[in-house]
Every structure is written in C-alpha cells, then in structure tokens.
C-alpha cells in the first residue's frame, strides 16, 4: 500500500495537466462498505475535455509508475468517466452530471479534501 500516495499525486497531476477543475479527494478507507479506499473526483467543461483528462491520467500514471488501470468506463459518452486503479477510483464528470450524482454528499461521512485549481 505504500504506492497509493504516489499514485494519488500522479492522478491529480494527470487531471491538472489537462486543466481539470474542482478536484476532490474522498478518503473512504475508514468506511467498511466502500468499494474503494479513495475516490478522486474532478470535472471538465466538455465531453472532449473529460476524455482528454481521462487519457492524461492513464498516460501520466503509466509513464511515471508503470501502473495501468484495471478498467476505464464511460469514454463512449464522456459525461462521466470512471477509471479503476483498484483501491483508487477516479470519477471525471461534466459539471451538470457531477451535480446530479453528487458523490461527495453520498459519501459525506468520508474525509473530503478539496485540491486548489491551478488557475
């Protein structure tokens, strides 16, 4: 598990490389029923940007750690893309889709950390 903080930072860098916004880290490690120990949630302003953020994460993590995702889902519409790294799941949304599903409120008992936008 020593790898998780490094991968978390690489994921955040991958999001920021494509100007992803409103990055939120949801630490689910203390919640027994959670399917993952961490969600990283971000948004892009268009379907194209959501897809580009997803690709950036995958490439940045692989190039800097050799780790590949187990699965990527949602690229067909790119209004909500999920990338599965086992203990870490990344959710990249369009703003309106993020508001509709509101994962931060769904997991409000988790430790939630906002990452400051770069610009």
PDB file of C-alpha atoms in Angstrom:
ATOM      1  CA  UNK A   1       0.000   0.000   0.000  1.00  0.00           C
ATOM      2  CA  UNK A   2       2.975   2.363   0.088  1.00  0.00           C
ATOM      3  CA  UNK A   3       2.314   3.059  -3.588  1.00  0.00           C
ATOM      4  CA  UNK A   4      -1.110   4.680  -3.108  1.00  0.00           C
ATOM      5  CA  UNK A   5       0.035   8.214  -2.108  1.00  0.00           C
ATOM      6  CA  UNK A   6       2.348   8.337  -5.130  1.00  0.00           C
ATOM      7  CA  UNK A   7      -0.395   7.190  -7.493  1.00  0.00           C
ATOM      8  CA  UNK A   8      -2.838   9.655  -5.926  1.00  0.00           C
ATOM      9  CA  UNK A   9      -0.448  12.525  -6.657  1.00  0.00           C
ATOM     10  CA  UNK A  10       0.184  11.248 -10.197  1.00  0.00           C
ATOM     11  CA  UNK A  11      -3.574  11.089 -10.803  1.00  0.00           C
ATOM     12  CA  UNK A  12      -4.024  14.663  -9.578  1.00  0.00           C
ATOM     13  CA  UNK A  13      -1.142  15.819 -11.796  1.00  0.00           C
ATOM     14  CA  UNK A  14      -2.733  14.000 -14.747  1.00  0.00           C
ATOM     15  CA  UNK A  15      -6.004  15.849 -14.114  1.00  0.00           C
ATOM     16  CA  UNK A  16      -4.223  19.190 -13.794  1.00  0.00           C
ATOM     17  CA  UNK A  17      -2.209  18.558 -16.991  1.00  0.00           C
ATOM     18  CA  UNK A  18      -5.486  18.869 -18.938  1.00  0.00           C
ATOM     19  CA  UNK A  19      -6.898  21.735 -16.853  1.00  0.00           C
ATOM     20  CA  UNK A  20      -9.342  19.580 -14.884  1.00  0.00           C
ATOM     21  CA  UNK A  21     -11.183  21.565 -12.224  1.00  0.00           C
ATOM     22  CA  UNK A  22     -12.780  21.123  -8.811  1.00  0.00           C
ATOM     23  CA  UNK A  23     -10.617  18.172  -7.795  1.00  0.00           C
ATOM     24  CA  UNK A  24     -11.867  16.442  -4.662  1.00  0.00           C
ATOM     25  CA  UNK A  25     -10.214  13.545  -2.833  1.00  0.00           C
ATOM     26  CA  UNK A  26     -12.681  11.394  -0.913  1.00  0.00           C
ATOM     27  CA  UNK A  27     -10.876   9.163   1.601  1.00  0.00           C
ATOM     28  CA  UNK A  28     -13.093   6.119   2.101  1.00  0.00           C
ATOM     29  CA  UNK A  29     -10.519   4.000   3.935  1.00  0.00           C
ATOM     30  CA  UNK A  30     -12.413   4.123   7.249  1.00  0.00           C
ATOM     31  CA  UNK A  31     -15.728   3.070   5.661  1.00  0.00           C
ATOM     32  CA  UNK A  32     -16.043  -0.715   5.616  1.00  0.00           C
ATOM     33  CA  UNK A  33     -18.780  -0.854   2.969  1.00  0.00           C
ATOM     34  CA  UNK A  34     -16.883   1.266   0.422  1.00  0.00           C
ATOM     35  CA  UNK A  35     -15.781  -0.497  -2.756  1.00  0.00           C
ATOM     36  CA  UNK A  36     -12.522   1.504  -2.855  1.00  0.00           C
ATOM     37  CA  UNK A  37     -10.343   3.264  -0.304  1.00  0.00           C
ATOM     38  CA  UNK A  38     -10.305   6.527  -2.247  1.00  0.00           C
ATOM     39  CA  UNK A  39     -12.302   8.393  -4.886  1.00  0.00           C
ATOM     40  CA  UNK A  40     -10.743  11.260  -6.784  1.00  0.00           C
ATOM     41  CA  UNK A  41     -13.416  13.400  -8.411  1.00  0.00           C
ATOM     42  CA  UNK A  42     -12.868  16.132 -10.986  1.00  0.00           C
ATOM     43  CA  UNK A  43     -14.640  17.813 -13.847  1.00  0.00           C
ATOM     44  CA  UNK A  44     -14.055  19.015 -17.370  1.00  0.00           C
ATOM     45  CA  UNK A  45     -16.053  21.622 -19.238  1.00  0.00           C
ATOM     46  CA  UNK A  46     -16.842  19.462 -22.305  1.00  0.00           C
ATOM     47  CA  UNK A  47     -17.052  15.811 -23.336  1.00  0.00           C
ATOM     48  CA  UNK A  48     -13.799  16.303 -25.228  1.00  0.00           C
ATOM     49  CA  UNK A  49     -12.034  17.646 -22.140  1.00  0.00           C
ATOM     50  CA  UNK A  50     -13.407  14.841 -19.925  1.00  0.00           C
ATOM     51  CA  UNK A  51     -11.984  12.317 -22.397  1.00  0.00           C
ATOM     52  CA  UNK A  52      -8.659  14.180 -22.572  1.00  0.00           C
ATOM     53  CA  UNK A  53      -8.377  14.278 -18.762  1.00  0.00           C
ATOM     54  CA  UNK A  54      -9.015  10.524 -18.628  1.00  0.00           C
ATOM     55  CA  UNK A  55      -6.310   9.846 -21.224  1.00  0.00           C
ATOM     56  CA  UNK A  56      -3.898  12.192 -19.432  1.00  0.00           C
ATOM     57  CA  UNK A  57      -4.376  10.351 -16.129  1.00  0.00           C
ATOM     58  CA  UNK A  58      -3.848   6.950 -17.733  1.00  0.00           C
ATOM     59  CA  UNK A  59      -0.683   8.067 -19.575  1.00  0.00           C
ATOM     60  CA  UNK A  60       0.799  10.084 -16.689  1.00  0.00           C
ATOM     61  CA  UNK A  61       0.352   7.299 -14.131  1.00  0.00           C
ATOM     62  CA  UNK A  62       1.688   4.624 -16.508  1.00  0.00           C
ATOM     63  CA  UNK A  63       4.720   6.685 -17.576  1.00  0.00           C
ATOM     64  CA  UNK A  64       5.674   7.611 -14.004  1.00  0.00           C
ATOM     65  CA  UNK A  65       4.811   4.428 -12.106  1.00  0.00           C
ATOM     66  CA  UNK A  66       4.267   1.642 -14.628  1.00  0.00           C
ATOM     67  CA  UNK A  67       0.765   1.093 -13.191  1.00  0.00           C
ATOM     68  CA  UNK A  68      -2.136   0.583 -15.589  1.00  0.00           C
ATOM     69  CA  UNK A  69      -5.816   0.923 -14.677  1.00  0.00           C
ATOM     70  CA  UNK A  70      -7.912  -2.199 -14.239  1.00  0.00           C
ATOM     71  CA  UNK A  71     -10.743  -0.634 -16.212  1.00  0.00           C
ATOM     72  CA  UNK A  72     -11.928   2.606 -17.784  1.00  0.00           C
ATOM     73  CA  UNK A  73     -15.632   3.104 -18.394  1.00  0.00           C
ATOM     74  CA  UNK A  74     -17.681   5.933 -19.893  1.00  0.00           C
ATOM     75  CA  UNK A  75     -15.454   7.051 -22.752  1.00  0.00           C
ATOM     76  CA  UNK A  76     -18.283   6.417 -25.230  1.00  0.00           C
ATOM     77  CA  UNK A  77     -20.194   9.477 -23.979  1.00  0.00           C
ATOM     78  CA  UNK A  78     -17.558  11.154 -21.777  1.00  0.00           C
ATOM     79  CA  UNK A  79     -20.053  12.852 -19.488  1.00  0.00           C
ATOM     80  CA  UNK A  80     -18.861  10.595 -16.620  1.00  0.00           C
ATOM     81  CA  UNK A  81     -15.694   8.554 -16.966  1.00  0.00           C
ATOM     82  CA  UNK A  82     -14.602   6.150 -14.226  1.00  0.00           C
ATOM     83  CA  UNK A  83     -11.027   4.903 -14.035  1.00  0.00           C
ATOM     84  CA  UNK A  84     -10.398   1.955 -11.707  1.00  0.00           C
ATOM     85  CA  UNK A  85      -6.956   1.583 -10.125  1.00  0.00           C
ATOM     86  CA  UNK A  86      -8.144  -0.974  -7.572  1.00  0.00           C
ATOM     87  CA  UNK A  87      -8.147   0.950  -4.284  1.00  0.00           C
ATOM     88  CA  UNK A  88      -8.457   4.290  -6.096  1.00  0.00           C
ATOM     89  CA  UNK A  89     -11.347   5.146  -8.391  1.00  0.00           C
ATOM     90  CA  UNK A  90     -11.298   8.338 -10.435  1.00  0.00           C
ATOM     91  CA  UNK A  91     -14.569   9.977 -11.491  1.00  0.00           C
ATOM     92  CA  UNK A  92     -14.337  12.668 -14.173  1.00  0.00           C
ATOM     93  CA  UNK A  93     -17.615  14.444 -14.815  1.00  0.00           C
ATOM     94  CA  UNK A  94     -19.213  17.175 -16.818  1.00  0.00           C
ATOM     95  CA  UNK A  95     -20.389  19.768 -14.235  1.00  0.00           C
ATOM     96  CA  UNK A  96     -24.120  19.001 -14.618  1.00  0.00           C
ATOM     97  CA  UNK A  97     -23.526  15.237 -14.332  1.00  0.00           C
ATOM     98  CA  UNK A  98     -21.403  15.749 -11.227  1.00  0.00           C
ATOM     99  CA  UNK A  99     -24.178  17.790  -9.620  1.00  0.00           C
ATOM    100  CA  UNK A 100     -26.776  15.135 -10.480  1.00  0.00           C
ATOM    101  CA  UNK A 101     -24.871  12.258  -8.837  1.00  0.00           C
ATOM    102  CA  UNK A 102     -23.306  14.351  -6.057  1.00  0.00           C
ATOM    103  CA  UNK A 103     -20.823  11.702  -4.871  1.00  0.00           C
ATOM    104  CA  UNK A 104     -19.379  13.999  -2.222  1.00  0.00           C
ATOM    105  CA  UNK A 105     -22.737  14.141  -0.409  1.00  0.00           C
ATOM    106  CA  UNK A 106     -23.318  10.429  -0.921  1.00  0.00           C
ATOM    107  CA  UNK A 107     -20.034   9.756   0.915  1.00  0.00           C
ATOM    108  CA  UNK A 108     -20.311  12.695   3.347  1.00  0.00           C
ATOM    109  CA  UNK A 109     -19.046  10.526   6.227  1.00  0.00           C
ATOM    110  CA  UNK A 110     -15.674  10.194   4.456  1.00  0.00           C
ATOM    111  CA  UNK A 111     -12.716  12.561   4.823  1.00  0.00           C
ATOM    112  CA  UNK A 112     -13.082  15.006   1.922  1.00  0.00           C
ATOM    113  CA  UNK A 113     -10.217  17.178   0.706  1.00  0.00           C
ATOM    114  CA  UNK A 114     -10.511  19.878  -1.956  1.00  0.00           C
ATOM    115  CA  UNK A 115      -7.496  20.410  -4.228  1.00  0.00           C
ATOM    116  CA  UNK A 116      -6.977  24.007  -5.297  1.00  0.00           C
ATOM    117  CA  UNK A 117      -7.375  24.655  -9.046  1.00  0.00           C
ATOM    118  CA  UNK A 118      -4.133  25.660 -10.735  1.00  0.00           C
ATOM    119  CA  UNK A 119      -5.661  28.726 -12.390  1.00  0.00           C
TER     120      UNK A 119
END
